[in-house]
Every structure is written in C-alpha cells, then in structure tokens.
PDB file of C-alpha atoms in Angstrom:
ATOM      1  CA  MET A 147      -1.389   6.920 -26.444  1.00 47.00           C
ATOM      2  CA  GLY A 148       0.671   6.442 -29.912  1.00 48.00           C
ATOM      3  CA  PHE A 149       1.201   2.702 -29.532  1.00 60.00           C
ATOM      4  CA  ASP A 150      -1.108  -0.462 -29.379  1.00 78.00           C
ATOM      5  CA  LEU A 151      -0.875  -3.236 -26.810  1.00 86.00           C
ATOM      6  CA  THR A 152      -1.155  -6.774 -27.693  1.00 90.00           C
ATOM      7  CA  PHE A 153      -3.422  -9.108 -26.307  1.00 92.00           C
ATOM      8  CA  MET A 154      -0.655 -11.039 -24.557  1.00 93.00           C
ATOM      9  CA  GLN A 155       0.568  -7.778 -23.080  1.00 92.00           C
ATOM     10  CA  VAL A 156      -2.735  -7.119 -21.671  1.00 94.00           C
ATOM     11  CA  PHE A 157      -3.699 -10.694 -20.373  1.00 95.00           C
ATOM     12  CA  LEU A 158      -0.008 -10.617 -18.524  1.00 96.00           C
ATOM     13  CA  CYS A 159      -0.655  -7.404 -16.911  1.00 95.00           C
ATOM     14  CA  GLY A 160      -3.994  -8.606 -15.853  1.00 96.00           C
ATOM     15  CA  ILE A 161      -2.531 -11.922 -13.960  1.00 97.00           C
ATOM     16  CA  ALA A 162       0.079  -9.312 -12.579  1.00 97.00           C
ATOM     17  CA  PHE A 163      -2.502  -7.313 -11.186  1.00 97.00           C
ATOM     18  CA  PHE A 164      -4.190 -10.540  -9.787  1.00 98.00           C
ATOM     19  CA  GLY A 165      -1.388 -11.532  -7.844  1.00 97.00           C
ATOM     20  CA  ALA A 166      -0.794  -8.059  -6.776  1.00 95.00           C
ATOM     21  CA  GLY A 167      -4.490  -7.720  -5.677  1.00 96.00           C
ATOM     22  CA  ILE A 168      -3.890 -10.370  -3.375  1.00 97.00           C
ATOM     23  CA  ILE A 169      -0.599  -9.478  -1.961  1.00 96.00           C
ATOM     24  CA  ASP A 170      -1.672  -5.845  -1.417  1.00 94.00           C
ATOM     25  CA  SER A 171      -4.594  -6.822   0.305  1.00 96.00           C
ATOM     26  CA  ILE A 172      -2.674  -9.011   2.857  1.00 96.00           C
ATOM     27  CA  SER A 173       0.142  -6.769   3.719  1.00 93.00           C
ATOM     28  CA  GLY A 174       0.305  -4.219   0.892  1.00 90.00           C
ATOM     29  CA  GLY A 175       3.275  -3.733  -1.555  1.00 90.00           C
ATOM     30  CA  GLY A 176       1.197  -4.973  -4.973  1.00 92.00           C
ATOM     31  CA  GLY A 177       3.211  -2.031  -6.932  1.00 89.00           C
ATOM     32  CA  LEU A 178       6.089  -4.331  -6.305  1.00 91.00           C
ATOM     33  CA  ILE A 179       4.736  -6.756  -8.700  1.00 93.00           C
ATOM     34  CA  THR A 180       2.981  -4.405 -11.231  1.00 93.00           C
ATOM     35  CA  ILE A 181       5.484  -1.910 -12.198  1.00 90.00           C
ATOM     36  CA  PRO A 182       8.249  -4.363 -12.863  1.00 92.00           C
ATOM     37  CA  VAL A 183       6.089  -6.386 -14.878  1.00 94.00           C
ATOM     38  CA  MET A 184       4.720  -3.477 -16.711  1.00 92.00           C
ATOM     39  CA  LEU A 185       8.192  -2.311 -17.608  1.00 90.00           C
ATOM     40  CA  ALA A 186       9.232  -5.704 -18.482  1.00 92.00           C
ATOM     41  CA  LEU A 187       6.204  -5.738 -21.398  1.00 92.00           C
ATOM     42  CA  GLY A 188       7.730  -2.468 -22.839  1.00 89.00           C
ATOM     43  CA  ILE A 189       4.973  -0.318 -21.696  1.00 89.00           C
ATOM     44  CA  PRO A 190       6.322   3.124 -21.937  1.00 85.00           C
ATOM     45  CA  THR A 191       7.336   4.283 -18.493  1.00 81.00           C
ATOM     46  CA  HIS A 192       5.550   8.032 -18.366  1.00 80.00           C
ATOM     47  CA  PHE A 193       2.301   5.873 -18.499  1.00 87.00           C
ATOM     48  CA  ILE A 194       3.099   3.126 -15.994  1.00 87.00           C
ATOM     49  CA  THR A 195       2.422   5.144 -12.741  1.00 84.00           C
ATOM     50  CA  GLY A 196      -0.827   6.638 -13.585  1.00 86.00           C
ATOM     51  CA  THR A 197      -1.924   3.091 -15.142  1.00 90.00           C
ATOM     52  CA  ASN A 198      -0.875   1.588 -11.957  1.00 90.00           C
ATOM     53  CA  ILE A 199      -2.722   3.632  -9.318  1.00 89.00           C
ATOM     54  CA  ALA A 200      -5.884   3.666 -11.634  1.00 90.00           C
ATOM     55  CA  SER A 201      -6.026   0.040 -12.187  1.00 93.00           C
ATOM     56  CA  ALA A 202      -5.119  -0.861  -8.339  1.00 92.00           C
ATOM     57  CA  TRP A 203      -7.583   1.883  -7.029  1.00 92.00           C
ATOM     58  CA  VAL A 204     -10.922  -0.076  -7.092  1.00 94.00           C
ATOM     59  CA  GLY A 205      -9.127  -3.315  -5.902  1.00 95.00           C
ATOM     60  CA  THR A 206      -8.288  -1.154  -2.783  1.00 94.00           C
ATOM     61  CA  GLY A 207     -11.778   0.093  -2.629  1.00 95.00           C
ATOM     62  CA  VAL A 208     -13.067  -3.294  -2.463  1.00 96.00           C
ATOM     63  CA  ALA A 209     -10.368  -4.522  -0.041  1.00 96.00           C
ATOM     64  CA  ALA A 210     -11.356  -1.753   2.152  1.00 96.00           C
ATOM     65  CA  GLY A 211     -15.224  -2.390   1.968  1.00 96.00           C
ATOM     66  CA  LYS A 212     -14.331  -6.222   3.058  1.00 96.00           C
ATOM     67  CA  PHE A 213     -12.273  -5.212   6.168  1.00 97.00           C
ATOM     68  CA  ILE A 214     -15.033  -2.564   6.875  1.00 97.00           C
ATOM     69  CA  LYS A 215     -17.973  -5.137   6.783  1.00 96.00           C
ATOM     70  CA  SER A 216     -15.976  -7.259   8.834  1.00 96.00           C
ATOM     71  CA  ARG A 217     -15.776  -4.652  11.349  1.00 95.00           C
ATOM     72  CA  ASN A 218     -11.886  -4.556  11.034  1.00 96.00           C
ATOM     73  CA  VAL A 219     -11.271  -0.698  10.982  1.00 97.00           C
ATOM     74  CA  HIS A 220     -10.620   1.366  13.696  1.00 97.00           C
ATOM     75  CA  TRP A 221     -12.901   4.301  12.561  1.00 97.00           C
ATOM     76  CA  LYS A 222     -11.303   7.237  15.323  1.00 96.00           C
ATOM     77  CA  SER A 223      -7.765   6.545  14.261  1.00 97.00           C
ATOM     78  CA  ALA A 224      -8.548   6.099  10.452  1.00 97.00           C
ATOM     79  CA  LEU A 225     -10.350   9.198   9.989  1.00 97.00           C
ATOM     80  CA  ILE A 226      -7.938  11.033  12.002  1.00 97.00           C
ATOM     81  CA  THR A 227      -4.863   9.602   9.826  1.00 97.00           C
ATOM     82  CA  LEU A 228      -7.108  10.421   6.328  1.00 95.00           C
ATOM     83  CA  PRO A 229      -6.737  14.221   6.056  1.00 95.00           C
ATOM     84  CA  PHE A 230      -2.918  14.088   7.161  1.00 95.00           C
ATOM     85  CA  ALA A 231      -2.173  11.289   4.494  1.00 93.00           C
ATOM     86  CA  VAL A 232      -3.625  13.169   1.834  1.00 90.00           C
ATOM     87  CA  ALA A 233      -1.599  16.385   2.904  1.00 91.00           C
ATOM     88  CA  GLY A 234       1.289  14.145   3.342  1.00 89.00           C
ATOM     89  CA  SER A 235       0.839  12.618  -0.410  1.00 86.00           C
ATOM     90  CA  SER A 236       0.665  16.087  -1.678  1.00 83.00           C
ATOM     91  CA  LEU A 237       4.037  17.251  -0.058  1.00 87.00           C
ATOM     92  CA  GLY A 238       5.789  14.059  -0.935  1.00 84.00           C
ATOM     93  CA  ALA A 239       4.625  14.406  -4.603  1.00 77.00           C
ATOM     94  CA  LYS A 240       6.448  17.949  -4.664  1.00 80.00           C
ATOM     95  CA  LEU A 241       9.334  17.158  -2.639  1.00 80.00           C
ATOM     96  CA  ASN A 242       9.981  14.120  -5.450  1.00 72.00           C
ATOM     97  CA  LEU A 243      10.114  17.404  -7.759  1.00 66.00           C
ATOM     98  CA  LEU A 244      12.708  19.097  -5.802  1.00 77.00           C
ATOM     99  CA  MET A 245      15.098  16.205  -4.600  1.00 73.00           C
ATOM    100  CA  PRO A 246      16.783  13.124  -5.919  1.00 73.00           C
ATOM    101  CA  ASP A 247      15.623  10.083  -3.882  1.00 69.00           C
ATOM    102  CA  GLN A 248      18.849   8.753  -3.240  1.00 77.00           C
ATOM    103  CA  TYR A 249      18.737   9.815   0.371  1.00 77.00           C
ATOM    104  CA  LEU A 250      15.563   7.871   0.956  1.00 78.00           C
ATOM    105  CA  LYS A 251      16.954   4.970  -0.555  1.00 81.00           C
ATOM    106  CA  ILE A 252      19.937   4.988   1.719  1.00 84.00           C
ATOM    107  CA  PHE A 253      17.767   5.193   4.661  1.00 81.00           C
ATOM    108  CA  MET A 254      15.461   2.068   3.610  1.00 84.00           C
ATOM    109  CA  ILE A 255      18.282  -0.087   2.638  1.00 87.00           C
ATOM    110  CA  ALA A 256      19.489   0.564   6.564  1.00 86.00           C
ATOM    111  CA  ALA A 257      15.828   0.768   7.794  1.00 87.00           C
ATOM    112  CA  ILE A 258      14.135  -2.425   5.894  1.00 90.00           C
ATOM    113  CA  PRO A 259      16.428  -5.046   7.551  1.00 91.00           C
ATOM    114  CA  CYS A 260      15.797  -3.814  10.787  1.00 90.00           C
ATOM    115  CA  ILE A 261      12.334  -4.046  10.564  1.00 91.00           C
ATOM    116  CA  ALA A 262      12.498  -7.632   9.208  1.00 91.00           C
ATOM    117  CA  VAL A 263      14.547  -8.417  12.437  1.00 92.00           C
ATOM    118  CA  PHE A 264      12.100  -6.577  14.469  1.00 91.00           C
ATOM    119  CA  LEU A 265       9.300  -8.766  13.463  1.00 91.00           C
ATOM    120  CA  LEU A 266      11.444 -12.135  13.541  1.00 90.00           C
ATOM    121  CA  ILE A 267      12.034 -11.499  16.994  1.00 91.00           C
ATOM    122  CA  ASN A 268       8.771 -10.160  18.113  1.00 90.00           C
ATOM    123  CA  LYS A 269       6.698 -13.173  16.951  1.00 86.00           C
ATOM    124  CA  GLN A 270       3.685 -11.866  18.523  1.00 88.00           C
ATOM    125  CA  PHE A 271       3.683  -8.251  17.331  1.00 91.00           C
ATOM    126  CA  GLY A 272       0.110  -7.283  15.851  1.00 88.00           C
ATOM    127  CA  GLU A 273      -1.495 -10.509  17.534  1.00 90.00           C
ATOM    128  CA  GLN A 274      -3.305  -8.457  19.954  1.00 90.00           C
ATOM    129  CA  ASP A 275      -5.634  -5.829  19.639  1.00 92.00           C
ATOM    130  CA  ARG A 276      -4.815  -3.572  22.557  1.00 93.00           C
ATOM    131  CA  VAL A 277      -5.961   0.038  21.376  1.00 94.00           C
ATOM    132  CA  ALA A 278      -8.932   0.395  23.651  1.00 92.00           C
ATOM    133  CA  GLU A 279      -6.014   0.785  26.205  1.00 94.00           C
ATOM    134  CA  GLN A 280      -4.752   4.107  24.551  1.00 94.00           C
ATOM    135  CA  SER A 281      -5.214   7.482  25.578  1.00 95.00           C
ATOM    136  CA  MET A 282      -7.103   9.727  23.259  1.00 96.00           C
ATOM    137  CA  ARG A 283      -3.876  11.624  22.817  1.00 96.00           C
ATOM    138  CA  ARG A 284      -1.822   8.427  21.879  1.00 96.00           C
ATOM    139  CA  ILE A 285      -4.488   7.909  19.405  1.00 96.00           C
ATOM    140  CA  VAL A 286      -4.375  11.396  17.937  1.00 97.00           C
ATOM    141  CA  LEU A 287      -0.742  11.646  17.612  1.00 96.00           C
ATOM    142  CA  GLY A 288      -0.088   8.077  16.388  1.00 96.00           C
ATOM    143  CA  SER A 289      -2.605   8.798  13.754  1.00 97.00           C
ATOM    144  CA  VAL A 290      -1.149  12.152  12.770  1.00 96.00           C
ATOM    145  CA  PHE A 291       2.221  10.841  12.431  1.00 95.00           C
ATOM    146  CA  THR A 292       1.058   7.903  10.625  1.00 96.00           C
ATOM    147  CA  GLY A 293      -0.873   9.915   8.004  1.00 95.00           C
ATOM    148  CA  LEU A 294       1.384  12.849   7.484  1.00 94.00           C
ATOM    149  CA  VAL A 295       4.722  10.838   7.388  1.00 93.00           C
ATOM    150  CA  LEU A 296       3.872   7.943   5.660  1.00 92.00           C
ATOM    151  CA  GLY A 297       1.541   9.658   3.461  1.00 89.00           C
ATOM    152  CA  THR A 298       4.566  11.984   2.238  1.00 89.00           C
ATOM    153  CA  TYR A 299       6.452   8.958   1.816  1.00 88.00           C
ATOM    154  CA  MET A 300       3.641   7.568  -0.312  1.00 85.00           C
ATOM    155  CA  GLY A 301       3.666  10.583  -2.759  1.00 81.00           C
ATOM    156  CA  PHE A 302       7.104  10.878  -2.789  1.00 81.00           C
ATOM    157  CA  TYR A 303       8.470   7.426  -3.500  1.00 78.00           C
ATOM    158  CA  GLY A 304       5.284   4.827  -2.915  1.00 77.00           C
ATOM    159  CA  PRO A 305       6.373   1.250  -2.746  1.00 80.00           C
ATOM    160  CA  GLY A 306       5.391  -0.491   0.211  1.00 86.00           C
ATOM    161  CA  ALA A 307       3.431   2.214   1.453  1.00 89.00           C
ATOM    162  CA  GLY A 308       0.216  -0.011   2.425  1.00 91.00           C
ATOM    163  CA  LEU A 309       2.773  -2.289   4.653  1.00 94.00           C
ATOM    164  CA  PHE A 310       4.193   0.562   6.234  1.00 94.00           C
ATOM    165  CA  PHE A 311       1.026   1.892   7.250  1.00 95.00           C
ATOM    166  CA  MET A 312      -0.152  -1.207   8.635  1.00 95.00           C
ATOM    167  CA  LEU A 313       2.751  -1.686  10.671  1.00 95.00           C
ATOM    168  CA  SER A 314       2.778   2.042  12.013  1.00 96.00           C
ATOM    169  CA  TYR A 315      -1.046   1.307  13.247  1.00 96.00           C
ATOM    170  CA  ALA A 316       0.307  -1.677  15.096  1.00 95.00           C
ATOM    171  CA  ALA A 317       3.087  -0.008  16.633  1.00 94.00           C
ATOM    172  CA  PHE A 318       1.974   2.984  17.779  1.00 94.00           C
ATOM    173  CA  LEU A 319      -1.751   2.547  18.386  1.00 95.00           C
ATOM    174  CA  LYS A 320      -1.367  -1.379  19.041  1.00 95.00           C
ATOM    175  CA  LEU A 321      -4.010  -2.339  16.536  1.00 96.00           C
ATOM    176  CA  ASN A 322      -3.620  -6.398  15.638  1.00 95.00           C
ATOM    177  CA  MET A 323      -2.412  -6.498  11.938  1.00 94.00           C
ATOM    178  CA  VAL A 324      -6.062  -7.176  10.551  1.00 96.00           C
ATOM    179  CA  ARG A 325      -7.325  -4.053  11.950  1.00 96.00           C
ATOM    180  CA  ALA A 326      -4.003  -2.083  11.116  1.00 96.00           C
ATOM    181  CA  ASN A 327      -4.871  -3.618   7.440  1.00 96.00           C
ATOM    182  CA  GLY A 328      -8.149  -2.685   7.575  1.00 96.00           C
ATOM    183  CA  ASN A 329      -7.400   1.065   8.587  1.00 97.00           C
ATOM    184  CA  ALA A 330      -4.564   1.447   5.813  1.00 96.00           C
ATOM    185  CA  ARG A 331      -6.652  -0.161   3.063  1.00 96.00           C
ATOM    186  CA  PHE A 332      -9.317   2.782   3.664  1.00 96.00           C
ATOM    187  CA  VAL A 333      -6.990   5.125   4.078  1.00 95.00           C
ATOM    188  CA  ILE A 334      -4.957   4.430   0.729  1.00 92.00           C
ATOM    189  CA  ALA A 335      -8.088   4.072  -1.027  1.00 92.00           C
ATOM    190  CA  ILE A 336      -9.548   7.566  -0.154  1.00 91.00           C
ATOM    191  CA  ALA A 337      -6.228   8.828  -0.577  1.00 86.00           C
ATOM    192  CA  MET A 338      -5.761   7.523  -4.251  1.00 85.00           C
ATOM    193  CA  ILE A 339      -8.631   9.398  -5.454  1.00 85.00           C
ATOM    194  CA  ALA A 340      -6.723  12.512  -6.026  1.00 80.00           C
ATOM    195  CA  SER A 341      -4.149  10.450  -7.506  1.00 81.00           C
ATOM    196  CA  VAL A 342      -6.141   8.893 -10.241  1.00 86.00           C
ATOM    197  CA  ILE A 343      -7.647  12.226 -10.935  1.00 86.00           C
ATOM    198  CA  THR A 344      -4.235  14.110 -11.486  1.00 81.00           C
ATOM    199  CA  TYR A 345      -2.905  11.376 -14.039  1.00 83.00           C
ATOM    200  CA  ALA A 346      -6.362  10.693 -16.131  1.00 87.00           C
ATOM    201  CA  MET A 347      -6.284  14.575 -16.234  1.00 87.00           C
ATOM    202  CA  SER A 348      -2.500  14.810 -17.555  1.00 83.00           C
ATOM    203  CA  GLY A 349      -3.604  11.820 -20.229  1.00 87.00           C
ATOM    204  CA  ALA A 350      -0.891   9.428 -18.839  1.00 85.00           C
ATOM    205  CA  VAL A 351      -3.338   6.396 -17.863  1.00 89.00           C
ATOM    206  CA  ILE A 352      -4.029   3.463 -20.445  1.00 92.00           C
ATOM    207  CA  TRP A 353      -7.663   3.194 -20.363  1.00 93.00           C
ATOM    208  CA  LYS A 354      -7.687  -0.332 -21.815  1.00 91.00           C
ATOM    209  CA  LEU A 355      -5.242  -1.824 -20.018  1.00 94.00           C
ATOM    210  CA  VAL A 356      -6.830  -0.365 -16.966  1.00 95.00           C
ATOM    211  CA  ILE A 357     -10.250  -1.634 -17.489  1.00 95.00           C
ATOM    212  CA  VAL A 358      -8.526  -5.384 -17.773  1.00 96.00           C
ATOM    213  CA  ALA A 359      -6.401  -5.019 -15.088  1.00 96.00           C
ATOM    214  CA  THR A 360      -9.159  -3.595 -12.670  1.00 97.00           C
ATOM    215  CA  ILE A 361     -11.366  -6.468 -13.153  1.00 97.00           C
ATOM    216  CA  PHE A 362      -8.209  -8.937 -12.471  1.00 98.00           C
ATOM    217  CA  ASN A 363      -7.173  -6.658  -9.365  1.00 97.00           C
ATOM    218  CA  VAL A 364     -10.596  -6.450  -7.699  1.00 97.00           C
ATOM    219  CA  ALA A 365     -10.610 -10.524  -7.981  1.00 97.00           C
ATOM    220  CA  GLY A 366      -7.074 -10.730  -6.403  1.00 97.00           C
ATOM    221  CA  SER A 367      -7.894  -8.102  -4.017  1.00 97.00           C
ATOM    222  CA  TYR A 368     -11.394  -9.622  -2.782  1.00 97.00           C
ATOM    223  CA  ILE A 369      -9.522 -13.274  -2.182  1.00 97.00           C
ATOM    224  CA  GLY A 370      -6.941 -11.257  -0.679  1.00 97.00           C
ATOM    225  CA  ALA A 371      -8.884  -9.071   1.945  1.00 97.00           C
ATOM    226  CA  SER A 372     -11.015 -12.417   2.884  1.00 97.00           C
ATOM    227  CA  LEU A 373      -7.697 -14.458   3.708  1.00 96.00           C
ATOM    228  CA  ALA A 374      -6.310 -11.745   5.767  1.00 96.00           C
ATOM    229  CA  ILE A 375      -9.686 -11.205   7.640  1.00 96.00           C
ATOM    230  CA  LYS A 376      -9.989 -15.357   7.957  1.00 95.00           C
ATOM    231  CA  LYS A 377      -6.362 -16.496   8.701  1.00 94.00           C
ATOM    232  CA  GLY A 378      -5.230 -13.135  10.377  1.00 92.00           C
ATOM    233  CA  VAL A 379      -1.865 -12.546  11.125  1.00 91.00           C
ATOM    234  CA  GLY A 380      -1.054 -16.336  10.432  1.00 92.00           C
ATOM    235  CA  ILE A 381      -0.926 -15.432   6.654  1.00 95.00           C
ATOM    236  CA  ILE A 382      -0.309 -11.615   7.097  1.00 95.00           C
ATOM    237  CA  ARG A 383       3.157 -11.989   8.755  1.00 93.00           C
ATOM    238  CA  PRO A 384       4.759 -14.383   6.053  1.00 94.00           C
ATOM    239  CA  VAL A 385       3.675 -12.050   3.303  1.00 94.00           C
ATOM    240  CA  MET A 386       5.297  -9.185   5.097  1.00 94.00           C
ATOM    241  CA  PHE A 387       8.530 -10.462   4.810  1.00 94.00           C
ATOM    242  CA  ILE A 388       8.053 -11.272   0.916  1.00 94.00           C
ATOM    243  CA  VAL A 389       6.850  -8.018   0.557  1.00 94.00           C
ATOM    244  CA  LEU A 390       9.885  -6.409   2.624  1.00 93.00           C
ATOM    245  CA  ALA A 391      12.308  -8.637   0.635  1.00 93.00           C
ATOM    246  CA  LEU A 392      11.060  -7.495  -2.727  1.00 92.00           C
ATOM    247  CA  LEU A 393      10.950  -3.820  -1.142  1.00 91.00           C
ATOM    248  CA  ILE A 394      14.892  -4.012  -0.517  1.00 90.00           C
ATOM    249  CA  ILE A 395      15.366  -5.450  -4.126  1.00 90.00           C
ATOM    250  CA  LYS A 396      13.623  -2.738  -5.349  1.00 86.00           C
ATOM    251  CA  VAL A 397      15.771   0.034  -3.362  1.00 85.00           C
ATOM    252  CA  ILE A 398      19.041  -1.681  -4.393  1.00 85.00           C
ATOM    253  CA  ILE A 399      18.487  -1.949  -8.074  1.00 82.00           C
ATOM    254  CA  GLY A 400      16.475   1.036  -8.477  1.00 68.00           C
TER     255      GLY A 400
END
C-alpha cells in the first residue's frame, strides 16, 4: 500500500461510513459523504473508489436483505433490471475511459433542479403502489430502461445512482418509494459484486480500512433500511432532497 493510516483517520472514516449507510439505505447517495471525507483525510485518490465500493457493498446487501425480508422488493422488475444494470455498468466504465464527464455534469446541473421541483410539486409522488395496474410490456420496458441507462450512469459517474434507480422505479413502474428503494438496493448490491472483484484484483483497496468501515456501514445500513421501511415516504422524501443538494454541490465543485 505504501502508506499507513492513523487511528483517527480510520475512526473518522468509520463514522462517515456509518452516516453514509443510513442515508444510502433511505435514498441512496452515501458516496457523497464517504468520498469527500476520504479525500479530506488525505487517503490517496487511486485507492478511494475501490475502498469505498468494497466498504459499502456488504452494507448495501444488508439493506437489501431488510427490504427483501419485509417483502418490499418487486421481484419481476428487479430481476429484469439486473442484467441490464450489470451490462450498463460495464459500458459506463468503458465510456469513462473514452470521454470526459463534463457533458454529463452540464446535463446534471440542469436536470437535478428539475427533479427537485418535480418532487416539490408532486407531494404524493411515490406514496401509492400501483405496479399491479401496469402492463407486462410497461414493466419490461421500464425495467430495461432503468437498468441500462442508470447502470451506465453508475459505471460512468456513480454518485446518487441509488437515488436515480429509486426515482425511476417510482416514475415508470409506479412502485411506492419503499418498494422502489428495495428494488434499488437489491439491484445495486448484486451489480456491485463485479466492481468489488475488479478493484480487489487491481490492488486498489485498503483492506484494513475496509474492515472497520464495513462494520460501521453495516450498522448504518441496517438502521437506515429499518427507518425507510417503518417511516416510508415521510423520511425518504426529505433525505432525497438532502442527497440532491449534495449531488448538485458535487457536480458544480467537481
């Protein structure tokens, strides 16, 4: 690894991953907390993405398990989405090597305020679950779109992917926010496996930090998923606005 981490660096990262686990399990966007914290603590940039994904993967799986146990995953759409999300993630990673992300950032600077306004105007968005009213054709098309487009975004850029998966499920398939979140947690947890393996094989993971961060992240993810399931859209909506604010700041400052 070529450098050592102090106890305080590890501890502060653990606290960041705990908070990220809560936020990520409620609305997605935990990386908007952990990545800036790791940068601020002086962790080398070429270790940050791999360490972040490896540390968050188990927590995402724990959150997915909570949603599955409470029957808040719509299996038909989630399983259709999954292979397209994996394929899109691979495509996004390749595109990242070929083109700058400035074009995506310009689009997001315009799109994120529009999403926020839409959510403010449509106060009942995601409260009712109407997926049973949707045709099989709509479920398939919505799931393929969600997997391919947002999987590509996840591989190309990443921050806020969980939030966008959740919003897509709610908008196109008419899932309520809790089930949309359950779908997002399940798909992302499985899709992250390939990324964890890739970063691990490349040596871009700080494993002693991952061990501590994972413990904190699992605890936060368990709490966050429990809150999302219990409180529903009442807690998901305000956290979504926090994540959107963090995301626009991230896009603007780079």
